[in-house]
Amino acid sequence: MTQAAELTPAARKILDAAAELFYGRGITAVGVDLIAKEAGVTKKTLYDRFGSKEALVAAYLGERDERWREWLTARVLSGDAGAGPCERILRTFDALEEWVRRENPRGCGFVNAAAELPDPRHPGRKVITGQKRWLRDFLRELAVEAGAADPGRLADELVLLHEGATVLGGLHVVAGPVAAARSMARGALVREGCQGGAGAQAQ
Amino acid sequence: MTQAAELTPAARKILDAAAELFYGRGITAVGVDLIAKEAGVTKKTLYDRFGSKEALVAAYLGERDERWREWLTARVLSGDAGAGPCERILRTFDALEEWVRRENPRGCGFVNAAAELPDPRHPGRKVITGQKRWLRDFLRELAVEAGAADPGRLADELVLLHEGATVLGGLHVVAGPVAAARSMARGALVREGCQGGAGAQAQ
DNA sequence: AATGAGGTAGACCGATCTGTTTACCTCTCC
DNA sequence: GGAGAGGTAAACAGATCGGTCTACCTCATT
């Protein structure tokens, strides 16, 4: 847990309302008055707790980022250490599948936010690039453990598949984008010398 | 050409200004007053020509869609009919590479627009889904010509790679996303029984 | 010479935007 | 029992939002 516990009850309600509205309707289109009203809170309280809409946006993205990281690591590194590293890589797509289904009906929240925050100085931008970089590093580490011939390249490809599947999941033009991404990932793993099941890893 | 020629000079300037502003700063964040000012035109003229901001957004997306289709088909089906169908599929990534470099510094314009248009009744939504569906159909047709074992599946995978590369191109966290997508596409082509060069196609 | 299309200039409308302020209430902790 | 933190309620500010309107100009076509 991060500073979530440090949030005041009112701040908690504000952040929950903001998360739903920002993701569901867009950041620019949602005003602070609406957020305060949905949260059952005064606008003054909102500004006392978060200082500005910019900061509230950054807090929304930060918490979403945190939840995604916890979700992914829990599903991938969970319990059974017996699972091979290649299997762990494939599991990131299983984790993504469920995440997209339950949290991403409108596509990637970070990509969507990036579309609305062109100003590079916006505090939310750091969160967005941090989220993407973290995913790439996480996948690269898994690729190294899997004994990939070129872990950097494999990580880039896996990020590409993750991103494409997440975005396409919100567009409803391709049937099962995450499954397609997973099967392509398997192909890349084979090429890199990892056959899937247990064992077969260097190190 | 479509109705582009039918546009009055002022309408042309409005659409150009709108395209740059909508893509560069976001749709919701850009007001009609700013568009009119940038176009060197009166707000009344804007409303006389386009009727509403909604319609102007749809026109912006429609023209962007048209330009992308022309760009892609021209680069893929250009001149030398001697090129094999598998090569044509790979060429879609070459076309994308240049398109992303010169037109997509901030990611896919359609994905970005979708993020800002949650209302399914917005006229721009039809353009967005139409663009994605067209790309999938186009790639599927190429896959059929290439004698792919499963053209539908291949098309889904190719769309996934296109989308992922386009989006990642605007995030600057992975070095050469389109090149990575292209190399993965080659892998998928090999799996589908198409070896690249000329010949080797069924039919 | 008249007409209508395509413009400019600019005021105006009501609503909404982010953000601030004053006044008052209710706890908890020291 | 005083202080401070965390609130509510509501008015206020100035800017901007999408959109309308009147008045006038210019030009090509008939």
mmCIF file of N, CA and C in Angstrom, chain B residues 40-141:
data_model
loop_
_atom_site.group_PDB
_atom_site.id
_atom_site.type_symbol
_atom_site.label_atom_id
_atom_site.label_comp_id
_atom_site.label_asym_id
_atom_site.label_seq_id
_atom_site.Cartn_x
_atom_site.Cartn_y
_atom_site.Cartn_z
ATOM 1 N N GLY B 40 -8.177 32.189 -39.278
ATOM 2 C CA GLY B 40 -8.362 33.533 -39.812
ATOM 3 C C GLY B 40 -9.757 33.721 -40.387
ATOM 4 N N VAL B 41 -10.728 33.307 -39.612
ATOM 5 C CA VAL B 41 -12.093 33.190 -40.100
ATOM 6 C C VAL B 41 -13.051 33.527 -38.970
ATOM 7 N N THR B 42 -14.264 33.902 -39.342
ATOM 8 C CA THR B 42 -15.250 34.228 -38.323
ATOM 9 C C THR B 42 -15.946 32.979 -37.813
ATOM 10 N N LYS B 43 -16.366 33.039 -36.567
ATOM 11 C CA LYS B 43 -17.072 31.903 -35.988
ATOM 12 C C LYS B 43 -18.369 31.641 -36.750
ATOM 13 N N LYS B 44 -18.979 32.703 -37.236
ATOM 14 C CA LYS B 44 -20.201 32.523 -38.018
ATOM 15 C C LYS B 44 -19.942 31.683 -39.268
ATOM 16 N N THR B 45 -18.834 31.958 -39.931
ATOM 17 C CA THR B 45 -18.484 31.169 -41.116
ATOM 18 C C THR B 45 -18.315 29.703 -40.754
ATOM 19 N N LEU B 46 -17.656 29.476 -39.618
ATOM 20 C CA LEU B 46 -17.473 28.090 -39.179
ATOM 21 C C LEU B 46 -18.821 27.387 -39.025
ATOM 22 N N TYR B 47 -19.756 28.059 -38.388
ATOM 23 C CA TYR B 47 -21.063 27.423 -38.169
ATOM 24 C C TYR B 47 -21.885 27.372 -39.446
ATOM 25 N N ASP B 48 -21.685 28.346 -40.343
ATOM 26 C CA ASP B 48 -22.383 28.277 -41.639
ATOM 27 C C ASP B 48 -21.915 27.058 -42.438
ATOM 28 N N ARG B 49 -20.627 26.747 -42.351
ATOM 29 C CA ARG B 49 -20.079 25.656 -43.167
ATOM 30 C C ARG B 49 -20.270 24.282 -42.540
ATOM 31 N N PHE B 50 -20.105 24.190 -41.216
ATOM 32 C CA PHE B 50 -20.079 22.869 -40.584
ATOM 33 C C PHE B 50 -21.255 22.595 -39.647
ATOM 34 N N GLY B 51 -21.929 23.644 -39.202
ATOM 35 C CA GLY B 51 -23.144 23.428 -38.428
ATOM 36 C C GLY B 51 -22.958 23.266 -36.933
ATOM 37 N N SER B 52 -21.915 22.534 -36.552
ATOM 38 C CA SER B 52 -21.685 22.322 -35.121
ATOM 39 C C SER B 52 -20.250 21.840 -34.913
ATOM 40 N N LYS B 53 -19.806 21.893 -33.679
ATOM 41 C CA LYS B 53 -18.470 21.390 -33.382
ATOM 42 C C LYS B 53 -18.421 19.876 -33.608
ATOM 43 N N GLU B 54 -19.473 19.200 -33.213
ATOM 44 C CA GLU B 54 -19.579 17.754 -33.450
ATOM 45 C C GLU B 54 -19.303 17.411 -34.912
ATOM 46 N N ALA B 55 -19.987 18.120 -35.808
ATOM 47 C CA ALA B 55 -19.846 17.832 -37.233
ATOM 48 C C ALA B 55 -18.433 18.154 -37.709
ATOM 49 N N LEU B 56 -17.848 19.211 -37.139
ATOM 50 C CA LEU B 56 -16.484 19.570 -37.520
ATOM 51 C C LEU B 56 -15.511 18.475 -37.080
ATOM 52 N N VAL B 57 -15.748 17.930 -35.910
ATOM 53 C CA VAL B 57 -14.919 16.824 -35.429
ATOM 54 C C VAL B 57 -15.023 15.622 -36.376
ATOM 55 N N ALA B 58 -16.254 15.324 -36.769
ATOM 56 C CA ALA B 58 -16.463 14.199 -37.685
ATOM 57 C C ALA B 58 -15.762 14.454 -39.020
ATOM 58 N N ALA B 59 -15.829 15.695 -39.496
ATOM 59 C CA ALA B 59 -15.168 16.038 -40.755
ATOM 60 C C ALA B 59 -13.658 15.890 -40.628
ATOM 61 N N TYR B 60 -13.126 16.316 -39.487
ATOM 62 C CA TYR B 60 -11.686 16.165 -39.234
ATOM 63 C C TYR B 60 -11.286 14.700 -39.284
ATOM 64 N N LEU B 61 -12.037 13.868 -38.593
ATOM 65 C CA LEU B 61 -11.707 12.440 -38.563
ATOM 66 C C LEU B 61 -11.896 11.810 -39.937
ATOM 67 N N GLY B 62 -12.961 12.213 -40.624
ATOM 68 C CA GLY B 62 -13.210 11.655 -41.951
ATOM 69 C C GLY B 62 -12.079 11.955 -42.920
ATOM 70 N N GLU B 63 -11.570 13.167 -42.864
ATOM 71 C CA GLU B 63 -10.493 13.511 -43.787
ATOM 72 C C GLU B 63 -9.187 12.804 -43.420
ATOM 73 N N ARG B 64 -8.955 12.687 -42.122
ATOM 74 C CA ARG B 64 -7.755 11.967 -41.683
ATOM 75 C C ARG B 64 -7.830 10.504 -42.111
ATOM 76 N N ASP B 65 -8.991 9.925 -41.963
ATOM 77 C CA ASP B 65 -9.218 8.552 -42.386
ATOM 78 C C ASP B 65 -8.933 8.396 -43.878
ATOM 79 N N GLU B 66 -9.477 9.322 -44.644
ATOM 80 C CA GLU B 66 -9.304 9.260 -46.099
ATOM 81 C C GLU B 66 -7.819 9.354 -46.486
ATOM 82 N N ARG B 67 -7.118 10.261 -45.847
ATOM 83 C CA ARG B 67 -5.697 10.430 -46.158
ATOM 84 C C ARG B 67 -4.901 9.183 -45.815
ATOM 85 N N TRP B 68 -5.223 8.573 -44.701
ATOM 86 C CA TRP B 68 -4.525 7.356 -44.294
ATOM 87 C C TRP B 68 -4.781 6.217 -45.280
ATOM 88 N N ARG B 69 -6.022 6.063 -45.715
ATOM 89 C CA ARG B 69 -6.345 4.997 -46.663
ATOM 90 C C ARG B 69 -5.596 5.204 -47.978
ATOM 91 N N GLU B 70 -5.605 6.452 -48.446
ATOM 92 C CA GLU B 70 -4.903 6.726 -49.699
ATOM 93 C C GLU B 70 -3.411 6.475 -49.548
ATOM 94 N N TRP B 71 -2.883 6.914 -48.438
ATOM 95 C CA TRP B 71 -1.455 6.716 -48.172
ATOM 96 C C TRP B 71 -1.101 5.235 -48.176
ATOM 97 N N LEU B 72 -1.875 4.450 -47.437
ATOM 98 C CA LEU B 72 -1.560 3.035 -47.299
ATOM 99 C C LEU B 72 -1.721 2.296 -48.632
ATOM 100 N N THR B 73 -2.840 2.487 -49.295
ATOM 101 C CA THR B 73 -3.060 1.757 -50.545
ATOM 102 C C THR B 73 -2.025 2.151 -51.593
ATOM 103 N N ALA B 74 -1.681 3.427 -51.632
ATOM 104 C CA ALA B 74 -0.698 3.874 -52.616
ATOM 105 C C ALA B 74 0.649 3.194 -52.377
ATOM 106 N N ARG B 75 1.045 3.103 -51.110
ATOM 107 C CA ARG B 75 2.358 2.531 -50.801
ATOM 108 C C ARG B 75 2.370 1.005 -50.960
ATOM 109 N N VAL B 76 1.243 0.394 -50.770
ATOM 110 C CA VAL B 76 1.212 -1.069 -50.781
ATOM 111 C C VAL B 76 0.962 -1.619 -52.178
ATOM 112 N N LEU B 77 0.045 -0.988 -52.890
ATOM 113 C CA LEU B 77 -0.327 -1.497 -54.204
ATOM 114 C C LEU B 77 0.371 -0.746 -55.320
ATOM 115 N N SER B 78 1.421 -0.001 -54.978
ATOM 116 C CA SER B 78 2.031 0.879 -55.967
ATOM 117 C C SER B 78 2.702 0.102 -57.099
ATOM 118 N N GLY B 79 2.612 0.687 -58.275
ATOM 119 C CA GLY B 79 3.299 0.247 -59.484
ATOM 120 C C GLY B 79 3.584 -1.232 -59.633
ATOM 121 N N ASP B 80 4.703 -1.670 -59.115
ATOM 122 C CA ASP B 80 5.204 -3.007 -59.378
ATOM 123 C C ASP B 80 4.265 -4.100 -58.884
ATOM 124 N N ALA B 81 3.452 -4.590 -59.806
ATOM 125 C CA ALA B 81 2.534 -5.662 -59.457
ATOM 126 C C ALA B 81 3.296 -6.972 -59.267
ATOM 127 N N GLY B 82 4.606 -6.930 -59.568
ATOM 128 C CA GLY B 82 5.412 -8.141 -59.446
ATOM 129 C C GLY B 82 5.648 -8.549 -58.003
ATOM 130 N N ALA B 83 5.488 -7.579 -57.079
ATOM 131 C CA ALA B 83 5.728 -7.877 -55.676
ATOM 132 C C ALA B 83 4.740 -8.920 -55.182
ATOM 133 N N GLY B 84 5.226 -9.890 -54.454
ATOM 134 C CA GLY B 84 4.358 -10.931 -53.919
ATOM 135 C C GLY B 84 3.427 -10.380 -52.858
ATOM 136 N N PRO B 85 2.329 -11.078 -52.614
ATOM 137 C CA PRO B 85 1.339 -10.607 -51.637
ATOM 138 C C PRO B 85 1.883 -10.553 -50.214
ATOM 139 N N CYS B 86 2.815 -11.434 -49.902
ATOM 140 C CA CYS B 86 3.403 -11.386 -48.566
ATOM 141 C C CYS B 86 4.242 -10.130 -48.403
ATOM 142 N N GLU B 87 4.935 -9.795 -49.469
ATOM 143 C CA GLU B 87 5.731 -8.570 -49.435
ATOM 144 C C GLU B 87 4.823 -7.359 -49.258
ATOM 145 N N ARG B 88 3.648 -7.434 -49.886
ATOM 146 C CA ARG B 88 2.700 -6.323 -49.757
ATOM 147 C C ARG B 88 2.259 -6.157 -48.310
ATOM 148 N N ILE B 89 2.085 -7.254 -47.634
ATOM 149 C CA ILE B 89 1.695 -7.170 -46.222
ATOM 150 C C ILE B 89 2.784 -6.493 -45.408
ATOM 151 N N LEU B 90 4.031 -6.884 -45.682
ATOM 152 C CA LEU B 90 5.127 -6.248 -44.949
ATOM 153 C C LEU B 90 5.221 -4.769 -45.290
ATOM 154 N N ARG B 91 4.828 -4.442 -46.500
ATOM 155 C CA ARG B 91 4.896 -3.042 -46.914
ATOM 156 C C ARG B 91 3.929 -2.158 -46.136
ATOM 157 N N THR B 92 2.859 -2.751 -45.604
ATOM 158 C CA THR B 92 1.956 -1.921 -44.798
ATOM 159 C C THR B 92 2.690 -1.349 -43.590
ATOM 160 N N PHE B 93 3.706 -2.074 -43.147
ATOM 161 C CA PHE B 93 4.470 -1.575 -41.998
ATOM 162 C C PHE B 93 5.477 -0.502 -42.415
ATOM 163 N N ASP B 94 5.963 -0.615 -43.635
ATOM 164 C CA ASP B 94 6.826 0.457 -44.132
ATOM 165 C C ASP B 94 6.015 1.736 -44.296
ATOM 166 N N ALA B 95 4.801 1.566 -44.808
ATOM 167 C CA ALA B 95 3.923 2.729 -44.951
ATOM 168 C C ALA B 95 3.612 3.332 -43.584
ATOM 169 N N LEU B 96 3.352 2.452 -42.621
ATOM 170 C CA LEU B 96 3.044 2.921 -41.270
ATOM 171 C C LEU B 96 4.235 3.646 -40.656
ATOM 172 N N GLU B 97 5.409 3.118 -40.892
ATOM 173 C CA GLU B 97 6.619 3.714 -40.325
ATOM 174 C C GLU B 97 6.725 5.199 -40.679
ATOM 175 N N GLU B 98 6.578 5.472 -41.969
ATOM 176 C CA GLU B 98 6.719 6.860 -42.418
ATOM 177 C C GLU B 98 5.533 7.701 -41.945
ATOM 178 N N TRP B 99 4.355 7.100 -41.974
ATOM 179 C CA TRP B 99 3.154 7.816 -41.525
ATOM 180 C C TRP B 99 3.285 8.238 -40.060
ATOM 181 N N VAL B 100 3.755 7.316 -39.241
ATOM 182 C CA VAL B 100 3.902 7.617 -37.825
ATOM 183 C C VAL B 100 4.927 8.731 -37.632
ATOM 184 N N ARG B 101 6.010 8.645 -38.408
ATOM 185 C CA ARG B 101 7.065 9.628 -38.232
ATOM 186 C C ARG B 101 6.600 11.035 -38.588
ATOM 187 N N ARG B 102 5.822 11.132 -39.648
ATOM 188 C CA ARG B 102 5.473 12.472 -40.110
ATOM 189 C C ARG B 102 4.102 12.964 -39.673
ATOM 190 N N GLU B 103 3.221 12.051 -39.253
ATOM 191 C CA GLU B 103 1.852 12.487 -38.943
ATOM 192 C C GLU B 103 1.382 12.119 -37.540
ATOM 193 N N ASN B 104 2.114 11.259 -36.867
ATOM 194 C CA ASN B 104 1.617 10.730 -35.601
ATOM 195 C C ASN B 104 2.559 10.923 -34.417
ATOM 196 N N PRO B 105 3.109 12.122 -34.223
ATOM 197 C CA PRO B 105 3.999 12.280 -33.070
ATOM 198 C C PRO B 105 3.280 12.058 -31.744
ATOM 199 N N ARG B 106 1.961 12.219 -31.761
ATOM 200 C CA ARG B 106 1.193 12.062 -30.527
ATOM 201 C C ARG B 106 0.298 10.827 -30.566
ATOM 202 N N GLY B 107 0.729 9.802 -31.260
ATOM 203 C CA GLY B 107 -0.047 8.571 -31.282
ATOM 204 C C GLY B 107 -1.163 8.584 -32.307
ATOM 205 N N CYS B 108 -1.955 7.527 -32.274
ATOM 206 C CA CYS B 108 -3.017 7.365 -33.264
ATOM 207 C C CYS B 108 -4.131 8.395 -33.051
ATOM 208 N N GLY B 109 -4.402 9.187 -34.064
ATOM 209 C CA GLY B 109 -5.432 10.213 -33.967
ATOM 210 C C GLY B 109 -6.812 9.644 -33.690
ATOM 211 N N PHE B 110 -7.056 8.446 -34.152
ATOM 212 C CA PHE B 110 -8.371 7.842 -33.965
ATOM 213 C C PHE B 110 -8.527 7.278 -32.555
ATOM 214 N N VAL B 111 -7.475 6.662 -32.067
ATOM 215 C CA VAL B 111 -7.506 6.178 -30.684
ATOM 216 C C VAL B 111 -7.636 7.359 -29.730
ATOM 217 N N ASN B 112 -6.886 8.411 -29.991
ATOM 218 C CA ASN B 112 -6.967 9.607 -29.157
ATOM 219 C C ASN B 112 -8.366 10.205 -29.192
ATOM 220 N N ALA B 113 -8.947 10.243 -30.375
ATOM 221 C CA ALA B 113 -10.303 10.788 -30.495
ATOM 222 C C ALA B 113 -11.299 9.903 -29.762
ATOM 223 N N ALA B 114 -11.142 8.594 -29.891
ATOM 224 C CA ALA B 114 -12.049 7.677 -29.206
ATOM 225 C C ALA B 114 -12.009 7.897 -27.698
ATOM 226 N N ALA B 115 -10.834 8.245 -27.196
ATOM 227 C CA ALA B 115 -10.703 8.499 -25.765
ATOM 228 C C ALA B 115 -11.541 9.692 -25.333
ATOM 229 N N GLU B 116 -11.759 10.616 -26.258
ATOM 230 C CA GLU B 116 -12.486 11.841 -25.909
ATOM 231 C C GLU B 116 -13.943 11.819 -26.327
ATOM 232 N N LEU B 117 -14.359 10.775 -27.033
ATOM 233 C CA LEU B 117 -15.741 10.713 -27.500
ATOM 234 C C LEU B 117 -16.433 9.467 -26.949
ATOM 235 N N PRO B 118 -16.757 9.477 -25.667
ATOM 236 C CA PRO B 118 -17.364 8.294 -25.066
ATOM 237 C C PRO B 118 -18.790 8.049 -25.553
ATOM 238 N N ASP B 119 -19.462 9.103 -25.981
ATOM 239 C CA ASP B 119 -20.851 8.963 -26.415
ATOM 240 C C ASP B 119 -20.917 8.201 -27.739
ATOM 241 N N PRO B 120 -21.538 7.018 -27.743
ATOM 242 C CA PRO B 120 -21.590 6.203 -28.965
ATOM 243 C C PRO B 120 -22.384 6.859 -30.091
ATOM 244 N N ARG B 121 -23.188 7.870 -29.755
ATOM 245 C CA ARG B 121 -23.976 8.533 -30.804
ATOM 246 C C ARG B 121 -23.201 9.648 -31.492
ATOM 247 N N HIS B 122 -22.035 9.959 -30.977
ATOM 248 C CA HIS B 122 -21.250 11.016 -31.624
ATOM 249 C C HIS B 122 -20.887 10.597 -33.046
ATOM 250 N N PRO B 123 -21.140 11.482 -34.026
ATOM 251 C CA PRO B 123 -20.872 11.131 -35.425
ATOM 252 C C PRO B 123 -19.427 10.728 -35.684
ATOM 253 N N GLY B 124 -18.512 11.211 -34.873
ATOM 254 C CA GLY B 124 -17.117 10.842 -35.068
ATOM 255 C C GLY B 124 -16.853 9.370 -34.767
ATOM 256 N N ARG B 125 -17.675 8.772 -33.955
ATOM 257 C CA ARG B 125 -17.458 7.378 -33.577
ATOM 258 C C ARG B 125 -17.571 6.424 -34.767
ATOM 259 N N LYS B 126 -18.507 6.743 -35.640
ATOM 260 C CA LYS B 126 -18.663 5.917 -36.845
ATOM 261 C C LYS B 126 -17.391 5.943 -37.680
ATOM 262 N N VAL B 127 -16.793 7.105 -37.774
ATOM 263 C CA VAL B 127 -15.569 7.238 -38.560
ATOM 264 C C VAL B 127 -14.459 6.403 -37.947
ATOM 265 N N ILE B 128 -14.369 6.439 -36.624
ATOM 266 C CA ILE B 128 -13.298 5.717 -35.937
ATOM 267 C C ILE B 128 -13.426 4.210 -36.144
ATOM 268 N N THR B 129 -14.599 3.680 -35.856
ATOM 269 C CA THR B 129 -14.764 2.233 -36.025
ATOM 270 C C THR B 129 -14.650 1.856 -37.500
ATOM 271 N N GLY B 130 -15.124 2.727 -38.377
ATOM 272 C CA GLY B 130 -14.993 2.460 -39.808
ATOM 273 C C GLY B 130 -13.535 2.364 -40.227
ATOM 274 N N GLN B 131 -12.712 3.227 -39.685
ATOM 275 C CA GLN B 131 -11.295 3.219 -40.035
ATOM 276 C C GLN B 131 -10.645 1.909 -39.602
ATOM 277 N N LYS B 132 -10.944 1.468 -38.392
ATOM 278 C CA LYS B 132 -10.331 0.240 -37.885
ATOM 279 C C LYS B 132 -10.832 -0.973 -38.666
ATOM 280 N N ARG B 133 -12.123 -0.974 -38.940
ATOM 281 C CA ARG B 133 -12.683 -2.101 -39.687
ATOM 282 C C ARG B 133 -12.104 -2.155 -41.096
ATOM 283 N N TRP B 134 -11.950 -0.996 -41.709
ATOM 284 C CA TRP B 134 -11.394 -0.959 -43.051
ATOM 285 C C TRP B 134 -9.988 -1.555 -43.051
ATOM 286 N N LEU B 135 -9.172 -1.171 -42.069
ATOM 287 C CA LEU B 135 -7.806 -1.687 -42.008
ATOM 288 C C LEU B 135 -7.812 -3.200 -41.854
ATOM 289 N N ARG B 136 -8.695 -3.691 -40.990
ATOM 290 C CA ARG B 136 -8.760 -5.138 -40.800
ATOM 291 C C ARG B 136 -9.172 -5.846 -42.080
ATOM 292 N N ASP B 137 -10.159 -5.300 -42.775
ATOM 293 C CA ASP B 137 -10.611 -5.906 -44.035
ATOM 294 C C ASP B 137 -9.517 -5.855 -45.092
ATOM 295 N N PHE B 138 -8.841 -4.717 -45.144
ATOM 296 C CA PHE B 138 -7.752 -4.559 -46.112
ATOM 297 C C PHE B 138 -6.667 -5.599 -45.871
ATOM 298 N N LEU B 139 -6.288 -5.753 -44.612
ATOM 299 C CA LEU B 139 -5.239 -6.721 -44.277
ATOM 300 C C LEU B 139 -5.727 -8.147 -44.504
ATOM 301 N N ARG B 140 -7.001 -8.373 -44.243
ATOM 302 C CA ARG B 140 -7.544 -9.711 -44.462
ATOM 303 C C ARG B 140 -7.504 -10.087 -45.934
ATOM 304 N N GLU B 141 -7.817 -9.097 -46.763
ATOM 305 C CA GLU B 141 -7.780 -9.356 -48.202
ATOM 306 C C GLU B 141 -6.351 -9.688 -48.643
#
